[in-house]
Short mmCIF file of C-alpha atoms (C1' of nucleotides) in Angstrom, two decimals:
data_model
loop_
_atom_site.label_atom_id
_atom_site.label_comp_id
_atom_site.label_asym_id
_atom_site.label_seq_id
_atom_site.Cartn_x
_atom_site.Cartn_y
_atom_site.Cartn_z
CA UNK A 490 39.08 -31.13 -9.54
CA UNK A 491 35.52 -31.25 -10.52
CA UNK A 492 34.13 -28.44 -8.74
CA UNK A 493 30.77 -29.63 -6.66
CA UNK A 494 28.81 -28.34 -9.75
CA UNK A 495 26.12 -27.64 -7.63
CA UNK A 496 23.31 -29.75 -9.21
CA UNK A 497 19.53 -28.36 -9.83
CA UNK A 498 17.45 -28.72 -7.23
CA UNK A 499 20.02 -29.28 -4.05
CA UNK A 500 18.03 -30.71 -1.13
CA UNK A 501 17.30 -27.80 1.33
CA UNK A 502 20.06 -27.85 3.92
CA UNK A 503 18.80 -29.09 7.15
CA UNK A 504 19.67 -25.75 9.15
CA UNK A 505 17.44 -23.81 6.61
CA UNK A 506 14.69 -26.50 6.91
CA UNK A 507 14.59 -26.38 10.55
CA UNK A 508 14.56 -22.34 10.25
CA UNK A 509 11.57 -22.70 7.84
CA UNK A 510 9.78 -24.36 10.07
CA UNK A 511 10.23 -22.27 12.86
CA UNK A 512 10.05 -19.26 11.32
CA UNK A 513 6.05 -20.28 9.72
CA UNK A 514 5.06 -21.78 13.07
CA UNK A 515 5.93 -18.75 15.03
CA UNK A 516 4.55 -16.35 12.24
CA UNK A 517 0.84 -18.68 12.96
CA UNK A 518 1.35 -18.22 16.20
CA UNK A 519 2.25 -14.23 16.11
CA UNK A 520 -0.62 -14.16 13.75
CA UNK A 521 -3.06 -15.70 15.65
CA UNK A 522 -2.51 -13.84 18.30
CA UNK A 523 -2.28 -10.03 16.81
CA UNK A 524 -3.71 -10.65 13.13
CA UNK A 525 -1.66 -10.79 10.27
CA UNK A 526 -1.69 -6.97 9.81
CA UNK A 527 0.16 -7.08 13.61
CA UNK A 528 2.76 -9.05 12.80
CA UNK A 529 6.16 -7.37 12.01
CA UNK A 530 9.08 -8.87 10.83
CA UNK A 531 11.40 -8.48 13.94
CA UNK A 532 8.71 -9.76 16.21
CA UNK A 533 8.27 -12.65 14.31
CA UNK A 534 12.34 -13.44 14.19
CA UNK A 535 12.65 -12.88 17.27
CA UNK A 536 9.88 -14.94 18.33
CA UNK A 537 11.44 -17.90 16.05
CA UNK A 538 14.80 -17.06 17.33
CA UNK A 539 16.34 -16.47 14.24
CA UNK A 540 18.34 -13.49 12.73
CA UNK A 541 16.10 -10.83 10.80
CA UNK A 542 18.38 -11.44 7.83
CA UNK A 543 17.40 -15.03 8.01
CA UNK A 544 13.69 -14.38 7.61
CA UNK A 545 14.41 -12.03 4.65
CA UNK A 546 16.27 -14.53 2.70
CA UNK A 547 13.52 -17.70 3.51
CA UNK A 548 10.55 -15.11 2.42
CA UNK A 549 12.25 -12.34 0.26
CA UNK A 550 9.81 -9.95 1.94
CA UNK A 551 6.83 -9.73 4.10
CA UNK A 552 4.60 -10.13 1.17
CA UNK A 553 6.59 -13.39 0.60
CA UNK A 554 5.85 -14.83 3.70
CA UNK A 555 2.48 -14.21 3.61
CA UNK A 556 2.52 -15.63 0.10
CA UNK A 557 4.01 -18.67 1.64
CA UNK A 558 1.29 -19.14 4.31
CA UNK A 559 -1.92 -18.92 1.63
CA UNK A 560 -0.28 -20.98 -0.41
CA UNK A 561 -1.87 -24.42 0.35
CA UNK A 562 -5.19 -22.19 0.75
CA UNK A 563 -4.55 -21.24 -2.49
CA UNK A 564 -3.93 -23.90 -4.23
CA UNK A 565 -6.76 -25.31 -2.69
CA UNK A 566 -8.48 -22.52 -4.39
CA UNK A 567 -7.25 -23.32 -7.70
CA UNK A 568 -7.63 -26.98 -8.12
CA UNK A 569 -11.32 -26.33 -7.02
CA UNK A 570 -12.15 -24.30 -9.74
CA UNK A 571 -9.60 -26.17 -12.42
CA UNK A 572 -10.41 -29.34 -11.67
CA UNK A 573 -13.11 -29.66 -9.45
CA UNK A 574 -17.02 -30.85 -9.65
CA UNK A 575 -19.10 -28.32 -11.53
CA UNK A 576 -20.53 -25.82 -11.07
CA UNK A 577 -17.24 -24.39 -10.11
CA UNK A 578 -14.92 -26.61 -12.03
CA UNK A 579 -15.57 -28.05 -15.43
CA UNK A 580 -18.48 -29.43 -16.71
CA UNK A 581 -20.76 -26.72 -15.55
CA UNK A 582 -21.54 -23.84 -18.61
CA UNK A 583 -19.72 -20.83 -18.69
CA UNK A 584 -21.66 -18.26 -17.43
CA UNK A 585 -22.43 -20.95 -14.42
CA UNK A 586 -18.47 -21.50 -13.63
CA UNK A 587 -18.36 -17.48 -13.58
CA UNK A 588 -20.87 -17.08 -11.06
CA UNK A 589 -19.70 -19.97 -9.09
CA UNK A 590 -16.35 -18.46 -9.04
CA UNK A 591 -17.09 -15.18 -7.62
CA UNK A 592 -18.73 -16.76 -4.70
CA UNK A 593 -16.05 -18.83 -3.98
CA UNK A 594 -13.73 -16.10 -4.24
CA UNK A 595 -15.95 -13.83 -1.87
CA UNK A 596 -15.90 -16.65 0.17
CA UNK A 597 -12.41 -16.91 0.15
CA UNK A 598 -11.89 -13.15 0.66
CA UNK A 599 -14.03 -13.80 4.13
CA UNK A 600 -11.87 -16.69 5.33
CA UNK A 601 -8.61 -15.72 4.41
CA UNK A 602 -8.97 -11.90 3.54
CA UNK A 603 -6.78 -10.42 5.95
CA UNK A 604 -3.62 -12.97 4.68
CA UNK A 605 -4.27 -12.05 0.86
CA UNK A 606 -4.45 -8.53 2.08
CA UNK A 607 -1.12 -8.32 3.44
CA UNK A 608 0.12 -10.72 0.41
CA UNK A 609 -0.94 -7.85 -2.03
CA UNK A 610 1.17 -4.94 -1.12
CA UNK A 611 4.60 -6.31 -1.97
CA UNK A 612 5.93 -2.43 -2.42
CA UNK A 613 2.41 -0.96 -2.67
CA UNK A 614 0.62 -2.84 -5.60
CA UNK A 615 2.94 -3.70 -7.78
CA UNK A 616 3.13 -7.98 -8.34
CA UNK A 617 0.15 -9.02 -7.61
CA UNK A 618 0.13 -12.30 -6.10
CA UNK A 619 1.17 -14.82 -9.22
CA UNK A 620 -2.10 -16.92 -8.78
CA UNK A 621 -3.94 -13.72 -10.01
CA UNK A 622 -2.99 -14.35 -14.03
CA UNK A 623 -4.66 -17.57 -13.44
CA UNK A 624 -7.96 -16.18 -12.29
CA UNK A 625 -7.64 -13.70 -15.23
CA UNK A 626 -7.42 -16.44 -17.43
CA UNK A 627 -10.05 -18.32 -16.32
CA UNK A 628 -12.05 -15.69 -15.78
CA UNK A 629 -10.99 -14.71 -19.96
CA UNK A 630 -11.65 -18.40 -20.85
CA UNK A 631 -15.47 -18.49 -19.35
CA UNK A 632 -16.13 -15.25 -21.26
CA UNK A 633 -14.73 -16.70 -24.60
CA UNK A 634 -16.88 -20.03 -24.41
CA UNK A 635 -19.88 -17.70 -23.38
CA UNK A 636 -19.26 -15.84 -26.81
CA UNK A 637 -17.66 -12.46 -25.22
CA UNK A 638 -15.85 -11.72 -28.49
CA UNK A 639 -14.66 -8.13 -27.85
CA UNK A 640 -11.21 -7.94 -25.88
CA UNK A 641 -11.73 -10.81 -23.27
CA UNK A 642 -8.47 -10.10 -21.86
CA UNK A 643 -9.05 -6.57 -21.02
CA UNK A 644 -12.66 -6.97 -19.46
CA UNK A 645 -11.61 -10.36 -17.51
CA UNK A 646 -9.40 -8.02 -15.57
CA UNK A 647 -12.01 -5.69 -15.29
CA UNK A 648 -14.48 -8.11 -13.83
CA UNK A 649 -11.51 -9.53 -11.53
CA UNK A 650 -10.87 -5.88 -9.76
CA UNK A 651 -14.37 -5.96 -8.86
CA UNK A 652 -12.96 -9.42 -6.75
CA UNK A 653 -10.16 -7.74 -4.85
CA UNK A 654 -9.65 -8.12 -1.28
CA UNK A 655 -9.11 -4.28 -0.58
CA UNK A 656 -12.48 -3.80 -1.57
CA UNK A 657 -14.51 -7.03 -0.95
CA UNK A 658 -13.05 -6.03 2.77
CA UNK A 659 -13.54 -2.91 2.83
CA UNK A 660 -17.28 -3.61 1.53
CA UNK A 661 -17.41 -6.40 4.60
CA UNK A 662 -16.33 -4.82 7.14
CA UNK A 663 -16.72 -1.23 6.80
CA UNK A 664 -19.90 -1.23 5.21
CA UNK A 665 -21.53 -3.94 6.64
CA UNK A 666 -22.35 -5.59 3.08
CA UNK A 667 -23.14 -9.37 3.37
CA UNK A 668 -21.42 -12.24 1.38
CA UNK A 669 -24.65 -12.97 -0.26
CA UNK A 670 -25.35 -9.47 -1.86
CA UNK A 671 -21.50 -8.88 -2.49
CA UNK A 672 -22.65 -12.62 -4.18
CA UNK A 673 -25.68 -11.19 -6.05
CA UNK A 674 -24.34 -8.27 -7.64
CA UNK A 675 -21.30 -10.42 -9.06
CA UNK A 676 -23.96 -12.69 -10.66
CA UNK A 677 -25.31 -9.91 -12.12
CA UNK A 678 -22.66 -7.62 -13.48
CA UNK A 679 -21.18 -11.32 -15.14
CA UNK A 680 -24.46 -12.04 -16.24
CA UNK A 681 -25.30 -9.11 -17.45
CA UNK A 682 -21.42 -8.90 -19.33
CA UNK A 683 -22.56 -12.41 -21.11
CA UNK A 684 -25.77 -12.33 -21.99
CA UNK A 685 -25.21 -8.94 -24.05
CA UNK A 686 -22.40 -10.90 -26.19
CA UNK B 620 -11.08 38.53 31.45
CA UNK B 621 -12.86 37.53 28.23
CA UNK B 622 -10.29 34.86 27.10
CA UNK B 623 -9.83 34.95 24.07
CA UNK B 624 -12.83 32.82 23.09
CA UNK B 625 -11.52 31.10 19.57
CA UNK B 626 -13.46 32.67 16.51
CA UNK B 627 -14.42 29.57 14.43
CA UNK B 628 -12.27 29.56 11.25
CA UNK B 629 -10.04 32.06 13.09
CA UNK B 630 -7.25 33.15 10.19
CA UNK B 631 -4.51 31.15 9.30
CA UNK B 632 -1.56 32.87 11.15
CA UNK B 633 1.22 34.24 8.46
CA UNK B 634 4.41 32.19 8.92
CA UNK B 635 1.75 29.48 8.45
CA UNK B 636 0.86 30.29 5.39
CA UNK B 637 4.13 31.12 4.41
CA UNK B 638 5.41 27.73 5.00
CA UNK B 639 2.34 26.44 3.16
CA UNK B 640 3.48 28.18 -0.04
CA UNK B 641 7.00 27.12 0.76
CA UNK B 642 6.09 23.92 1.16
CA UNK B 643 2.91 23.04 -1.89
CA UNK B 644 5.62 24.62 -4.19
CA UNK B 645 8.97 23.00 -2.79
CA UNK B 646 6.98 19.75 -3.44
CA UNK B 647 5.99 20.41 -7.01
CA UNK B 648 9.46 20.91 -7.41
CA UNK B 649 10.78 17.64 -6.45
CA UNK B 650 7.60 16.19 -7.98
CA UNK B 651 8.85 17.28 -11.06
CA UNK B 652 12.50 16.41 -10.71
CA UNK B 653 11.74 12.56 -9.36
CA UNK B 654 8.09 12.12 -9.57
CA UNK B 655 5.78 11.68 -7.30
CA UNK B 656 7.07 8.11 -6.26
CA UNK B 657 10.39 9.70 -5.68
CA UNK B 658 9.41 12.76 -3.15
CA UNK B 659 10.14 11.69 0.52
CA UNK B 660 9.02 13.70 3.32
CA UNK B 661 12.43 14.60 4.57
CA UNK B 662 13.57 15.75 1.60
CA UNK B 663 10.57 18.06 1.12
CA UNK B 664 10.97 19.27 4.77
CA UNK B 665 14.93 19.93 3.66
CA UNK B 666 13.76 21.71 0.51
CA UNK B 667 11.08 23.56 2.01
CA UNK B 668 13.91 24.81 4.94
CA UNK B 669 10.66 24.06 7.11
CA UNK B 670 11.15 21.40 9.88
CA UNK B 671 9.73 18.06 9.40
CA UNK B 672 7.01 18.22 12.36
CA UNK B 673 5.64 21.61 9.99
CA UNK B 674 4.92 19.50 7.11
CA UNK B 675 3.13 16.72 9.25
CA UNK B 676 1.31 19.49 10.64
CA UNK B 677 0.19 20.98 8.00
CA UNK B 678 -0.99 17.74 5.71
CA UNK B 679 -1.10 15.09 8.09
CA UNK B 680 0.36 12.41 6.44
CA UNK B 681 1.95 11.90 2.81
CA UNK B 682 -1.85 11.00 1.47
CA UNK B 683 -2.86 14.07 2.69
CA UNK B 684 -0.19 16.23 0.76
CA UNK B 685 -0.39 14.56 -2.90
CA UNK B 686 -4.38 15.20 -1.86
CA UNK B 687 -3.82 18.91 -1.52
CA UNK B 688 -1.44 18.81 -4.07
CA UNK B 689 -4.37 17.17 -6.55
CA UNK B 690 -7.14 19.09 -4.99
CA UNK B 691 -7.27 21.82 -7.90
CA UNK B 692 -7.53 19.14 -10.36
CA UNK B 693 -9.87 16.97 -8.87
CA UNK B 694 -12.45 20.48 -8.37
CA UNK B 695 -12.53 20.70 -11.59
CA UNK B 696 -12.95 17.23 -12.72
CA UNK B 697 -16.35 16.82 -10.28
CA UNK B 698 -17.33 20.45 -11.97
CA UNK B 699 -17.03 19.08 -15.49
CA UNK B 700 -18.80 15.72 -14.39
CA UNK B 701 -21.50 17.48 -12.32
CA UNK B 702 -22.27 21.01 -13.85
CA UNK B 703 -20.17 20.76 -16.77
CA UNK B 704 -21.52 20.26 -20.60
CA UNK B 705 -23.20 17.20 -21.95
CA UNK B 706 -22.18 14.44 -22.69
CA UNK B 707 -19.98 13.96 -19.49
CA UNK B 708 -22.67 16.47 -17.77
CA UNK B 709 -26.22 16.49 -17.95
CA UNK B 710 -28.40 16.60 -20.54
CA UNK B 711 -27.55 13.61 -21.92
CA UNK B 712 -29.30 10.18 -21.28
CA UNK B 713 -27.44 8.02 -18.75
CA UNK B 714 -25.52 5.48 -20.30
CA UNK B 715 -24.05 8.19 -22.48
CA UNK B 716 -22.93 10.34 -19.40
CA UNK B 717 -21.62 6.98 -17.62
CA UNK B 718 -19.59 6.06 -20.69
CA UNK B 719 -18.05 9.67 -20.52
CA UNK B 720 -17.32 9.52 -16.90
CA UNK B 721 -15.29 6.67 -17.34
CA UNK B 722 -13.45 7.95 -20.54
CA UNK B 723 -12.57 11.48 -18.74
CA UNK B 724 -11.37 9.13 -15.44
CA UNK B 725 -9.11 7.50 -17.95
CA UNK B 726 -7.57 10.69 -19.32
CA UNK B 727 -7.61 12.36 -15.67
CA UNK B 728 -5.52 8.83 -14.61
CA UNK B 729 -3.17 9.44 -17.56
CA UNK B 730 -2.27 12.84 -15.96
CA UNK B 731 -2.66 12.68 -13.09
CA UNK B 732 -2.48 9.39 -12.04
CA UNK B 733 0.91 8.96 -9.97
CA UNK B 734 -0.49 11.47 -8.21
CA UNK B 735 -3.52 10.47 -7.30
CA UNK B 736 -1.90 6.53 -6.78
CA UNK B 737 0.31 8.15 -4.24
CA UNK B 738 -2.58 10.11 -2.42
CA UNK B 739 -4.12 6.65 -1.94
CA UNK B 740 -2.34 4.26 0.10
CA UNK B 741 -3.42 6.27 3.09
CA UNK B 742 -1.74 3.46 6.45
CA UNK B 743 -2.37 0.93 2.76
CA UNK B 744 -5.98 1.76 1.27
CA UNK B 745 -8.24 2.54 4.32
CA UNK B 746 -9.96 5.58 3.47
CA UNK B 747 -9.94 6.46 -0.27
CA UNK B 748 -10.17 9.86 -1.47
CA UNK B 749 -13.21 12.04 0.01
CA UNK B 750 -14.15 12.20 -3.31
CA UNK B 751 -14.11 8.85 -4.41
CA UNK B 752 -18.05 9.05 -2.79
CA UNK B 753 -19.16 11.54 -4.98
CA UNK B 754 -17.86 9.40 -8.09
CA UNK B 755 -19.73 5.97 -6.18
CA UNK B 756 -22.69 8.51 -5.83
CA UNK B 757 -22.60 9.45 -9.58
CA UNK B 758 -22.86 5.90 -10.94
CA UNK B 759 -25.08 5.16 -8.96
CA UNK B 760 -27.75 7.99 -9.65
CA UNK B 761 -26.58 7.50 -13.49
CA UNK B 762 -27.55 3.90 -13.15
CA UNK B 763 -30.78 4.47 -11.70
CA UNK B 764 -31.77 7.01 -14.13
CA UNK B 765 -30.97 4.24 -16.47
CA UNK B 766 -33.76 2.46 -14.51
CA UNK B 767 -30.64 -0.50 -12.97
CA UNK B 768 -32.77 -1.33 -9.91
CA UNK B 769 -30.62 -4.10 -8.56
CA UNK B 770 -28.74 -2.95 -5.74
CA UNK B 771 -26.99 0.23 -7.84
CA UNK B 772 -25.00 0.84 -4.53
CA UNK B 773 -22.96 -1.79 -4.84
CA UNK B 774 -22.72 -1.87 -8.57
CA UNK B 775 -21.65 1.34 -8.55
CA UNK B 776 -18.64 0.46 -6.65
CA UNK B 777 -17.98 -2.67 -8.80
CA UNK B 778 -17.87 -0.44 -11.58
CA UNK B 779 -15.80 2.12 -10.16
CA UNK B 780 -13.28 -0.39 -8.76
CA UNK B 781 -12.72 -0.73 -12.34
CA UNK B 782 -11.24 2.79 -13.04
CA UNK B 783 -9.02 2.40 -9.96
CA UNK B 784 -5.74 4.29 -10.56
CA UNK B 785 -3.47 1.39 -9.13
CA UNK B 786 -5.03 -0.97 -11.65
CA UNK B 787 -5.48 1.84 -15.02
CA UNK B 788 -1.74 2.35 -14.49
CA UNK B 789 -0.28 -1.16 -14.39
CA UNK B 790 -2.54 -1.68 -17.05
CA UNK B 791 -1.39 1.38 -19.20
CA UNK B 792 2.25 1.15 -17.77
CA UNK B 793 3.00 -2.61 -17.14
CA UNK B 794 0.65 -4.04 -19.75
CA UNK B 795 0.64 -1.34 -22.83
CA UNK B 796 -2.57 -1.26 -22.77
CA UNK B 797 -3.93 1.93 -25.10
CA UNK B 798 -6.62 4.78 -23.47
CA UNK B 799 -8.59 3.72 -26.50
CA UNK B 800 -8.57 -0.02 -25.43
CA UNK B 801 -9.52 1.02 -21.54
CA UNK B 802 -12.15 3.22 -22.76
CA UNK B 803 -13.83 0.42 -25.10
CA UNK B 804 -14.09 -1.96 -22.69
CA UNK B 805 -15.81 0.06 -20.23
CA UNK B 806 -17.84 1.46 -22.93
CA UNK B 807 -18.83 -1.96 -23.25
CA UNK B 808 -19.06 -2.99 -19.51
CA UNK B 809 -21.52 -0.03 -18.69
CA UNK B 810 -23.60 -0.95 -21.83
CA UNK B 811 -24.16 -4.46 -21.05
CA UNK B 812 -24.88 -3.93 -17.23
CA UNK B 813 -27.10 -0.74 -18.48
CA UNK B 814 -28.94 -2.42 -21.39
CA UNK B 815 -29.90 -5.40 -19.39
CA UNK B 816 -31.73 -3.97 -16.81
"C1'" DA C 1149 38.41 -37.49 10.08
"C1'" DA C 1150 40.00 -33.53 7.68
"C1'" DT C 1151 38.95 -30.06 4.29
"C1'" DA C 1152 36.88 -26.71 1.43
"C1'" DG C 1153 33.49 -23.97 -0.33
"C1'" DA C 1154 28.78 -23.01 -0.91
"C1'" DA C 1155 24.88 -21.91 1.66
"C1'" DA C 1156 22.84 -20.04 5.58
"C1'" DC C 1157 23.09 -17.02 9.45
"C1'" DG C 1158 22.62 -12.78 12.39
"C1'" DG C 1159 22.25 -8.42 13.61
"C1'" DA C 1160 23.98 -3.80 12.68
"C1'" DC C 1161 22.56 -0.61 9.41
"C1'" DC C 1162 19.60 2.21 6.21
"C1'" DA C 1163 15.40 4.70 4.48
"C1'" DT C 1164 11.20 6.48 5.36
"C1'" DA C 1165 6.53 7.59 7.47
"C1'" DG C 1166 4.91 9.38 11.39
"C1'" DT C 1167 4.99 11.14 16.68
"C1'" DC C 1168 6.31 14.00 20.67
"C1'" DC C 1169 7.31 17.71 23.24
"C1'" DG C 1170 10.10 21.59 24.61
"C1'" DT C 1171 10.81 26.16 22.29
"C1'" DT C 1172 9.61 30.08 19.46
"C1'" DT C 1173 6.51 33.46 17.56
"C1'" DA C 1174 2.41 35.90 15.70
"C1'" DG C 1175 -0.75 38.93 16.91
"C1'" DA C 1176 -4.45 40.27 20.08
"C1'" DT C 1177 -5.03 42.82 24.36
"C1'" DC C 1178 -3.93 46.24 27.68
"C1'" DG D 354 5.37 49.05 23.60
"C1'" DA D 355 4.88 45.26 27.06
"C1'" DT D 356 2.58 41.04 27.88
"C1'" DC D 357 0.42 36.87 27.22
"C1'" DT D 358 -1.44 32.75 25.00
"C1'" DA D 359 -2.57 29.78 21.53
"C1'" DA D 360 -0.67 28.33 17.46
"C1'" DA D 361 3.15 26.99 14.98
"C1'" DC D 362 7.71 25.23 14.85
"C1'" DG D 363 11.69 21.94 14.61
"C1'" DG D 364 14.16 18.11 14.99
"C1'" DA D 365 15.17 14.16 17.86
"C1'" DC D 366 12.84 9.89 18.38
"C1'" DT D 367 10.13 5.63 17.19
"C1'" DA D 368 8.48 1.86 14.32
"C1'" DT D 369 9.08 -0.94 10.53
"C1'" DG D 370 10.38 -3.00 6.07
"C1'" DG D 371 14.34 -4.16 3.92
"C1'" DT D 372 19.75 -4.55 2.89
"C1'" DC D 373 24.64 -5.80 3.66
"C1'" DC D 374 28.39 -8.30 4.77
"C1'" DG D 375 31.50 -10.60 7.94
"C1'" DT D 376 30.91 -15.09 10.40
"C1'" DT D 377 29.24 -19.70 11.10
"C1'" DT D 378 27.62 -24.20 9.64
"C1'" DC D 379 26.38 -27.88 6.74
"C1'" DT D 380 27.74 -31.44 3.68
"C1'" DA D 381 30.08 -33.46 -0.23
"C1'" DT D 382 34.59 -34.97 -1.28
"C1'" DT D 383 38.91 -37.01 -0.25
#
DNA sequence: AATAGAAACGGACCATAGTCCGTTTAGATC
DNA sequence: GATCTAAACGGACTATGGTCCGTTTCTATT
């Protein structure tokens, strides 16, 4: 007896591994080659050679899989501004860290837009990506130690729409705005938000 | 001879507009029985006993129908804003009329707003709603009367980004958050980025 | 090595937005 | 009323994200 009792955390199964691999090397490839808005889910199992079902279950869905390929970017991201030398991490004041953050994140939006685009619309808005609670709570945080008494919460989000990749690309590349005024009017709007606390 | 030579805005032909009444109404019927989220454009087709090239026809996409279908509304909302009384029209100072606009965008999202989410993701957020200019272009003139001379194009659409219907309703749906609470904190936004100029 | 069962696999299948093109029809002209 | 043409029609077809489930494969256990 003793059934296996399958313990926490099995090792991946080999098979699965090898598929995971595959499957993210052909989607940079695919990607590379037609964008990530081009790449469609039976292109890119076919070009891993792998059954669609297979990609479904490694990613969950196409928002997964683009999930999966920010992620190191991401977390990049996010031990920058956690951890990382002022004026972006800590150490820096408040309103400083806020400003700082915007521009990376505009930054961000330039280098890796197109990814967190297609990351986003995981049945059409709904879940954003999970790193976006910890901007909001960052973002929250900053406006507390600046003295923003009234319903951080609320206006962190507010100020963190004004960061979102449909629009910062939109603004980019439709409009022709430049990273350094998309830049200047975040420093202002958060400036503006703080120094009237 | 003569051909015909096409008369600009030549008459809608009848079992057009037949089908068009078949169809706006067969659609706020199954609007109403599975919400907006729920109508599919077979099912409308089905409904309408129209085929399913006549409703592609005659709104171009799904964006294009919940558009038509929120086109009413929407006139009157840019009357109110625009010719209507103070303080949402004009006659009152600025800030006041920007602090309304964003209060009756609120209560229009509470209404209307699975509409106007679904008449949106047009092929995923490229071109918004024709008249999500003439709200950019309101906040902007508001803001200048309020003598904001720091790029007001752009802060316009940071602010507006704010009362995006994808982001009022998960706030209002997903996070409980009150109209009262969404009003205040725009109230507030506005103020500070008006005040400080 | 044999075995068993959990995990992974694959591809047919579904739902839905949107396109295409051969057929029908309104309505203007003669 | 017959005719003709542009407009409208309809529904089969495509593209794509996502699901389902019978089959295969890995690996721990004996």
């Amino acid at each position: 007896m003793r059934p296996p009792l399958p313990l926490r955390d099995a090792a991946e199964r080999s098979d699965a591994a090898r598929n995971r691999e595959r499957l993210l090397s052909a989607a940079r490839e695919l990607i590379g080659e037609c964008g990530a808005a081009g790449l469609t889910m039976d292109r890119l199992a076919e070009q891993a050679g792998v059954g669609k079902g297979t990609v479904f279950r490694r990613f969950g869905s196409r928002a997964g899989l683009m999930l999966t390929l920010l992620s190191d970017s991401e977390a990049a991201f996010q031990e920058r501004f956690m951890f990382g030398p002022p004026p972006l991490g800590p150490g820096a004041p408040g309103l400083e860290r806020l400003i700082a953050f915007g521009e990376e994140r505009i930054a961000y939006i330039i280098e890796f837009g197109e990814l967190a685009l297609a990351a986003e619309d995981a049945t059409h808005g709904r879940s954003q990506p999970p790193a976006a609670a910890l901007w909001h709570r960052h973002i929250e945080v900053l406006l507390r130690e600046e003295g923003f008494d009234a319903d951080p919460w609320l206006m962190a989000r507010s100020l963190a729409a004004t960061l979102a990749p449909d629009r910062l690309l939109n603004l980019l590349q439709v409009h022709g705005v430049s990273a350094g005024r998309l830049g200047a009017t975040w420093r202002d709007l958060v400036t503006r938000v703080v120094s009237g606390a």
